[in-house]
XYZ file of C-alpha atoms in Angstrom:
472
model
C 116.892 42.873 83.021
C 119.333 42.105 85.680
C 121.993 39.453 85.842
C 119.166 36.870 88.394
C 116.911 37.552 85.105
C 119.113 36.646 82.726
C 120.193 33.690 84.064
C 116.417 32.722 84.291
C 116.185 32.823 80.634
C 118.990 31.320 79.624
C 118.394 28.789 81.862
C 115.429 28.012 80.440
C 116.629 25.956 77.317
C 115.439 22.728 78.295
C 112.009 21.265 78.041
C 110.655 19.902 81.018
C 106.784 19.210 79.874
C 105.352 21.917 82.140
C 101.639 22.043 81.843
C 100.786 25.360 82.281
C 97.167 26.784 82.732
C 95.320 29.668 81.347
C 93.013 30.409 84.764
C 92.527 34.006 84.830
C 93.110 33.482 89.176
C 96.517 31.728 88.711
C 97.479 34.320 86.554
C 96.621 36.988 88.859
C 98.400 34.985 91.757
C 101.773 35.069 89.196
C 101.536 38.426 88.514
C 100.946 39.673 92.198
C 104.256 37.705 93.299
C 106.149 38.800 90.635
C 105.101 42.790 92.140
C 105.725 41.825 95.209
C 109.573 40.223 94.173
C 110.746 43.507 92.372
C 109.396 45.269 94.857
C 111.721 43.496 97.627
C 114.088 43.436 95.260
C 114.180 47.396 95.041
C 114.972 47.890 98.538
C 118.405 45.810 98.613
C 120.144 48.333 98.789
C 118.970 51.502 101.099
C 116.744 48.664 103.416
C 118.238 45.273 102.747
C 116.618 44.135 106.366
C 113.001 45.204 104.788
C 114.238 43.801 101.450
C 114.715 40.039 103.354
C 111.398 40.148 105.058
C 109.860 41.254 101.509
C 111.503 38.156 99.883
C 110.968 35.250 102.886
C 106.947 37.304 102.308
C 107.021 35.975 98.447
C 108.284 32.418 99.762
C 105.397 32.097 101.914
C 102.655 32.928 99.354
C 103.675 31.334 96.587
C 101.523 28.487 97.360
C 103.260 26.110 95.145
C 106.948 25.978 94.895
C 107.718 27.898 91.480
C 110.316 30.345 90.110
C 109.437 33.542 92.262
C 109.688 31.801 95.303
C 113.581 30.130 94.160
C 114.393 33.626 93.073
C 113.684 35.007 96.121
C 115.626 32.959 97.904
C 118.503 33.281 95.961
C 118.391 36.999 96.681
C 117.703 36.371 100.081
C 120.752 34.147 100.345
C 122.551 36.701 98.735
C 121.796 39.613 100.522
C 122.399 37.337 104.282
C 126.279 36.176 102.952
C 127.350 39.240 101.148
C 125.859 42.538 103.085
C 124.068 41.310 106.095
C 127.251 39.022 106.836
C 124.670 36.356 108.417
C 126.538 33.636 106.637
C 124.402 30.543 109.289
C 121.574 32.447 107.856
C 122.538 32.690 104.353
C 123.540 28.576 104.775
C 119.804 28.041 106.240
C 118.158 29.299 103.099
C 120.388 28.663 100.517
C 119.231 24.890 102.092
C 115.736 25.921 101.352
C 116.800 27.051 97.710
C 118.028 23.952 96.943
C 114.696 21.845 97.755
C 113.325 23.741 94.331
C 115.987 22.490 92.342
C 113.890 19.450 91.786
C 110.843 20.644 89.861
C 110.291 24.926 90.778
C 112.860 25.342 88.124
C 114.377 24.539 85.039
C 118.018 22.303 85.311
C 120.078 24.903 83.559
C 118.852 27.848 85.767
C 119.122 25.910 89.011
C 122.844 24.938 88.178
C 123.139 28.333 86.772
C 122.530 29.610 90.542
C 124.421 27.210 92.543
C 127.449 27.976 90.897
C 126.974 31.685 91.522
C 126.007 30.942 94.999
C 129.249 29.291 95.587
C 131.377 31.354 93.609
C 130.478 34.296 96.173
C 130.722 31.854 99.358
C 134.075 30.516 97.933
C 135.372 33.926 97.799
C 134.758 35.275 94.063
C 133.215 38.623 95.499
C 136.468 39.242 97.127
C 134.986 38.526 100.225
C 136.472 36.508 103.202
C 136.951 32.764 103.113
C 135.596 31.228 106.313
C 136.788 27.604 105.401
C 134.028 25.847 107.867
C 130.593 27.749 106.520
C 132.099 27.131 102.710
C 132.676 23.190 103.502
C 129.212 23.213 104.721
C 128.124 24.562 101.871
C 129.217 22.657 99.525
C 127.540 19.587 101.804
C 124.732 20.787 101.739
C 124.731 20.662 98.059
C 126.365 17.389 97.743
C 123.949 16.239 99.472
C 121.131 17.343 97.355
C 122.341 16.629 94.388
C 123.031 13.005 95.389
C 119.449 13.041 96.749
C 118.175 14.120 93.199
C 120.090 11.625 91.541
C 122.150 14.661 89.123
C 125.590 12.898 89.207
C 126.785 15.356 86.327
C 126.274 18.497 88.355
C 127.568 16.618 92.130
C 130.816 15.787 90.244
C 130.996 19.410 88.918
C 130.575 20.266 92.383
C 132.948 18.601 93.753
C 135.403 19.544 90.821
C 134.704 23.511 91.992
C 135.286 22.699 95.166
C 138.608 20.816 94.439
C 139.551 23.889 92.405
C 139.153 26.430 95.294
C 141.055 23.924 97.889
C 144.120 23.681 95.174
C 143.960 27.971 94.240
C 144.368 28.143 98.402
C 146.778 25.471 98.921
C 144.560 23.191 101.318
C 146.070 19.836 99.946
C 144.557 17.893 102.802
C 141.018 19.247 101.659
C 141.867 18.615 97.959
C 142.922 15.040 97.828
C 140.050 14.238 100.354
C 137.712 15.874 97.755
C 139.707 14.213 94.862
C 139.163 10.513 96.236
C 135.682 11.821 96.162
C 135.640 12.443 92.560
C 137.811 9.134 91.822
C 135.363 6.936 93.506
C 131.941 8.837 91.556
C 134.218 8.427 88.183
C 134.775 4.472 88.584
C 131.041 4.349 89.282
C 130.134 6.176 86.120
C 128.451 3.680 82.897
C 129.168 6.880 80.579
C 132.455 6.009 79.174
C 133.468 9.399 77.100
C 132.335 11.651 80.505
C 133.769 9.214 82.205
C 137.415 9.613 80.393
C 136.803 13.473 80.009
C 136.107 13.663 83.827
C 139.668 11.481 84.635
C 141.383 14.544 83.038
C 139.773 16.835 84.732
C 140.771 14.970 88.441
C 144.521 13.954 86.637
C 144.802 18.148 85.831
C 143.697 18.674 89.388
C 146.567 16.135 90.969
C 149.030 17.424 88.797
C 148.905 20.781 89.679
C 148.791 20.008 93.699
C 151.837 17.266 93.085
C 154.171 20.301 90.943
C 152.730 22.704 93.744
C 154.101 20.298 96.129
C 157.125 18.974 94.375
C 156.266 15.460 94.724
C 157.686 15.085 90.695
C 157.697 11.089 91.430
C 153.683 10.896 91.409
C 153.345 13.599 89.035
C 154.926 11.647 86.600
C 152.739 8.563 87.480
C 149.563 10.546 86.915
C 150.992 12.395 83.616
C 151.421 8.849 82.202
C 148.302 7.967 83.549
C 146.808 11.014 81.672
C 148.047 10.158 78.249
C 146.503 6.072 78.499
C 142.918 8.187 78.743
C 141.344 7.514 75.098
C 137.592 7.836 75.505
C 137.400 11.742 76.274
C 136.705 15.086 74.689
C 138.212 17.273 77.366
C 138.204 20.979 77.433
C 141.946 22.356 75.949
C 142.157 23.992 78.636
C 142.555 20.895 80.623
C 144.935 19.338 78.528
C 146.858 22.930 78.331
C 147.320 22.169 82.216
C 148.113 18.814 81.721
C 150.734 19.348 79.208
C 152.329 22.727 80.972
C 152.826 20.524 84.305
C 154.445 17.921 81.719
C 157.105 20.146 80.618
C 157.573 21.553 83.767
C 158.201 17.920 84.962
C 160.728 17.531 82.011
C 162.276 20.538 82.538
C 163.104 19.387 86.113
C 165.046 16.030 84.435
C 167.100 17.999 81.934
C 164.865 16.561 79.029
C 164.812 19.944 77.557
C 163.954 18.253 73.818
C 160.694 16.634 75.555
C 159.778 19.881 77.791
C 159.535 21.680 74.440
C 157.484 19.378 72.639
C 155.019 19.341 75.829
C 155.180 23.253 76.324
C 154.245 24.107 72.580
C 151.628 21.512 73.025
C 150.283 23.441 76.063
C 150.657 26.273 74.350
C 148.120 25.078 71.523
C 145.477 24.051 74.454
C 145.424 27.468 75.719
C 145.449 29.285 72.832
C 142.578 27.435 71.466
C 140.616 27.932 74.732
C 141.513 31.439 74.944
C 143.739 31.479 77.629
C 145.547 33.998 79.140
C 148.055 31.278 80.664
C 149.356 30.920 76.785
C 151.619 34.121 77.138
C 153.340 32.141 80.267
C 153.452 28.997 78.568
C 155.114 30.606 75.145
C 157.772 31.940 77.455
C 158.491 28.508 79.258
C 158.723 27.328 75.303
C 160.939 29.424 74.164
C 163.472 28.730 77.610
C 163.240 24.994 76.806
C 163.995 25.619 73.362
C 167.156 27.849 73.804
C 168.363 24.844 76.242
C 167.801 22.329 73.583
C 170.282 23.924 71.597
C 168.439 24.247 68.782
C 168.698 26.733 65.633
C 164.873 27.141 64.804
C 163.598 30.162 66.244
C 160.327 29.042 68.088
C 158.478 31.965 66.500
C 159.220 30.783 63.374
C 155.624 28.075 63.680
C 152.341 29.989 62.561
C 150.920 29.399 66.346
C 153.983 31.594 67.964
C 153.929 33.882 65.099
C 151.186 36.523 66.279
C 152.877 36.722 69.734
C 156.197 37.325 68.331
C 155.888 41.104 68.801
C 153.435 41.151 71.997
C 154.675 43.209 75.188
C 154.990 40.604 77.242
C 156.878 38.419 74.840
C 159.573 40.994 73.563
C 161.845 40.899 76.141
C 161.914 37.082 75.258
C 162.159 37.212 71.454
C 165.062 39.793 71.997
C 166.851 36.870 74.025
C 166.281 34.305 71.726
C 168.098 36.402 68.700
C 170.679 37.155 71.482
C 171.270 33.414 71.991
C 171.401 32.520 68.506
C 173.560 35.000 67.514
C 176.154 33.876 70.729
C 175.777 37.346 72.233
C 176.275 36.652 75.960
C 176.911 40.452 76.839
C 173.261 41.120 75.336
C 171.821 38.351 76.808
C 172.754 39.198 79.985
C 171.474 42.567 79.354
C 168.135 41.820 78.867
C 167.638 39.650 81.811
C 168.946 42.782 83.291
C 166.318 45.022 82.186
C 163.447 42.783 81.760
C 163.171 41.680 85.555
C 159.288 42.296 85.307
C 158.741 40.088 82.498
C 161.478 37.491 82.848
C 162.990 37.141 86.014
C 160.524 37.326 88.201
C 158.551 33.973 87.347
C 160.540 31.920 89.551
C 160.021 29.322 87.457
C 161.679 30.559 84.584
C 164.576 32.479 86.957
C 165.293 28.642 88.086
C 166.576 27.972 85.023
C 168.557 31.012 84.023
C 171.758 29.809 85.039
C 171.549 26.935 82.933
C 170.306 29.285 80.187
C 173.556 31.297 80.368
C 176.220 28.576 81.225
C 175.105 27.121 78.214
C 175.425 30.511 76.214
C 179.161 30.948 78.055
C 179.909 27.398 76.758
C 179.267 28.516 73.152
C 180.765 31.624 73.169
C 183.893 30.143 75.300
C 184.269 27.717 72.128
C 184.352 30.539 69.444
C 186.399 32.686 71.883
C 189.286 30.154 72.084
C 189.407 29.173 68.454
C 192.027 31.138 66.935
C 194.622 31.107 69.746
C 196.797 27.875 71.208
C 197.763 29.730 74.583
C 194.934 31.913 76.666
C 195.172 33.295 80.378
C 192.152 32.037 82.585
C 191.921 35.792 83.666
C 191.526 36.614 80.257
C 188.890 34.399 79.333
C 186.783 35.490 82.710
C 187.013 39.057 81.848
C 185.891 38.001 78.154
C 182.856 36.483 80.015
C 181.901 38.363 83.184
C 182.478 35.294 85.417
C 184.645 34.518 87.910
C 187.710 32.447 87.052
C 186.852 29.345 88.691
C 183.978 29.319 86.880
C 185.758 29.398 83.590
C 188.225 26.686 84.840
C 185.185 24.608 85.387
C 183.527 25.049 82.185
C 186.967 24.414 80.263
C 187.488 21.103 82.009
C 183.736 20.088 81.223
C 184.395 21.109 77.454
C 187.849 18.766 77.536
C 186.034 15.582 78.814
C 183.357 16.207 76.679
C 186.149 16.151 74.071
C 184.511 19.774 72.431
C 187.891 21.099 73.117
C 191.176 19.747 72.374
C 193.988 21.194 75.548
C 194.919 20.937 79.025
C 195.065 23.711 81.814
C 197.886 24.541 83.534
C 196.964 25.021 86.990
C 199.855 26.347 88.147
C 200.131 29.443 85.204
C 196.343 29.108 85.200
C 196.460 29.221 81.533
C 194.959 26.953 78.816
C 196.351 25.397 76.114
C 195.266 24.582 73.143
C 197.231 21.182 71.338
C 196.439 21.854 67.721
C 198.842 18.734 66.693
C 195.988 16.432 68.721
C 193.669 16.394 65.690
C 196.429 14.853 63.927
C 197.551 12.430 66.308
C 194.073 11.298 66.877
C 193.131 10.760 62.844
C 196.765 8.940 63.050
C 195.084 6.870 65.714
C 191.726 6.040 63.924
C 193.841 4.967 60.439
C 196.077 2.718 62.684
C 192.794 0.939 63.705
C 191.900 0.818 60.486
C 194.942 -1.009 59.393
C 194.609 -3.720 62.241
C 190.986 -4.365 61.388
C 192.380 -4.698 57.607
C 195.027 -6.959 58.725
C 192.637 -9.187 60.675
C 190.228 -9.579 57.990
C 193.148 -10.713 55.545
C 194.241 -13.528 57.967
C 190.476 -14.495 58.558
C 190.370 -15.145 54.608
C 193.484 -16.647 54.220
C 192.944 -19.167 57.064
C 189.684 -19.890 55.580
C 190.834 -20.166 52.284
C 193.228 -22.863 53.480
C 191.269 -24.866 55.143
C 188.188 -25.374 52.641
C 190.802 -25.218 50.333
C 188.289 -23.702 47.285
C 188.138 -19.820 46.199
C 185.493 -18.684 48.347
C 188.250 -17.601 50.616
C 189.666 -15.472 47.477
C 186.313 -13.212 47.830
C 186.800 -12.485 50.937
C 190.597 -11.392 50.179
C 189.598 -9.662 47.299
C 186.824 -7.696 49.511
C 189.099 -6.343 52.648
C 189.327 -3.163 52.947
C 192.396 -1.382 51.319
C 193.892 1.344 53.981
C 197.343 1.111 52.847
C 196.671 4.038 51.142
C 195.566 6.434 53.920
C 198.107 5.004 56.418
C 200.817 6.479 54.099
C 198.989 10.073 54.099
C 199.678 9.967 57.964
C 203.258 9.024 58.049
């Protein structure tokens, strides 16, 4: 059985109430055209030009339309696009074909062999994309499929269709399709396909808008995406949805969000199978090391079973590097995992930040013990140049994670260890004044009501005396 049989029969699922008749002359008439089909069919490939006047021969005799006669011109079709490279041809049958769709055949197998038809025409056989005979393809079949009244398999259609145009980068073809499938969506009475559809178009816009780095309407149409309610989308889908999400995040700094969307992704795909989930675990575990955090993202039972997979290694190895405030290693592994890591551009985008914030916490534990350090020294310590350091120090003194000045003119900096001091001097002194001010706020009150409630109030203020002295 080849792979036009099979279809047949699994493609023949659904009942359609076909009467069918036990006259020993139709019989004969079915049996003769199904010799006459194999026999076209066996010279395909020494005689494919004797093969197509074998199959249009079936198409004539048949003498009503039935499932030889669509077969044949399927191969027919076939054989014109693919070897004969008669692609008006191919487009003048396939026409034909799709006139049987209506009764000749059942639904399953007709859909079964339009989307293999235009997987080939849209380039799936690896076969050249002539953009003007595959849009006229696909009219021809929205067109007949309107005309039979099968919304479900037009908006497929048109989905496929928006799919190719997005794989190839034709933006102006995909958002003229996609207003296509917005307007048959708002006519649809099925509310669950109707919600599971939306995703479908929002996944498709969200892709083209990251592609195109339009982040302000990606973000519209993520939000959009998670108001849809009535839908039972593929994961897949929502593994798209959710990937473009984080990458969107990712872009704003909101590393803490990017995770949470990325291991969500990462569910989707592994749940559909995906082979996109080894990508997405990587973008997880970068979002996760810029969050800061301690957990190791392979500590969940989802990221578990990867933990050890070839493609992940090189990033497991960096996450115990970055937890254990190895910089040196780090950097090392980026070094020899180009292949795996640093060629994603995606990821390499945000390598820098990756490492600048490894520098930052090694910097801190560096500096610790000392109260005096050369900028030199401190560059060497971390393979940068010294502005670099400079920078980073004067980043960690606003942000008040490290207590010091630089001296620009020795290029040194140092450390005031006294400041701690000073500045818990500081906090008890405010202490005091608040203490002070809530004693005259009782006494004043007490005075003028001139009853004890005031006395409460004196007896309740807060007693820093105590650790004022410890400071002086």
């Amino acid at each position: 059985m080849d792979d036009d049989d099979a279809d047949y029969m699994q493609g023949s699922d659904e009942d359609y109430n076909f009467d069918y008749s036990d006259d020993d002359a139709e019989e004969s008439g079915g049996i003769d055209l199904e010799n006459k089909y194999y026999k076209a069919k066996s010279k395909k490939e020494d005689t494919p030009e004797e093969a197509l006047v074998a199959f249009r021969d079936v198409v004539e005799k048949e003498e009503q339309r039935g499932e030889w006669g669509f077969k044949a011109l399927k191969q027919a079709t076939k054989l014109l696009y693919l070897v004969l490279h008669r692609p008006n041809d191919a487009l003048a049958t396939y026409t034909e074909l799709l006139t049987y769709t209506r009764s000749a055949v059942t639904r399953n197998y007709s859909e079964k062999s339009i989307n293999t038809i235009l997987d080939y025409v849209g380039g799936g056989a690896g076969e050249a994309l002539d953009m003007d005979i595959l849009e006229r393809f696909y009219q021809v079949t929205r067109d007949a499929l309107l005309e039979a009244r099968n919304e479900r398999l037009s908006a497929k259609t048109n989905l496929k269709l928006a799919k190719l145009w997005l794989d190839r980068g034709e933006f102006g073809r995909l958002e003229h399709v996609l207003r296509d499938l917005h307007r048959m969506t708002e006519e649809s009475e099925d509310q669950q396909s109707r919600g599971t559809q939306l995703l479908e178009i929002y996944a498709l816009e969200i892709q083209m808008h990251n592609a195109t780095r339009n982040f302000k309407k990606l973000k519209e149409i993520y939000n959009a995406s998670n108001e849809v309610r009535s839908a039972i989308p593929h994961p897949r889908i929502l593994g798209v949805i959710k990937e473009c999400g984080g990458k969107m995040w990712m872009g704003e700094h909101q590393w803490n969000r990017a995770s949470e969307d990325f291991f969500l992704s990462f569910h989707n795909y592994d749940e559909a199978g995906s082979p996109q989930r080894i990508q997405v675990l990587k973008y997880l575990v970068l979002a996760n090391m810029l969050t800061g955090s301690a957990v190791n993202p392979f500590d969940s039972q989802e990221t578990k079973p990867y933990k050890n997979d070839p493609q992940i290694k090189a990033m497991t190895d960096l996450v115990d590097a970055y937890q254990r405030r190895e910089v040196h290693a780090a950097e090392r592994i980026l070094h020899d995992n180009q292949a795996t890591i640093m060629n994603d551009p995606f990821i390499a985008s945000y390598i820098g930040d990756l490492l600048r914030s490894l520098r930052t916490s090694y910097l801190i534990d560096l500096i610790r013990p000392y109260t005096r350090l050369e900028l030199t020294f401190l560059a060497r310590q971390l393979n940068v140049n010294r502005d670099e350091v400079e920078e980073m120090l004067i980043d960690l003194i606003l942000e008040g994670k490290v207590e010091g000045r630089i001296d620009q003119v020795g290029m040194r900096l140092e450390l005031d260890r006294k400041q701690n001091l000073e500045k818990r001097r500081y906090e008890a002194l405010t202490k005091w004044t608040d203490a002070v001010e809530s004693i005259y706020s009782a006494v004043t009150q007490k005075a003028s009501s001139g009853g004890r409630n005031g006395e409460g109030s004196l007896m309740n203020a807060p007693d820093v005396y105590g650790s004022l002295a410890a400071f002086a």
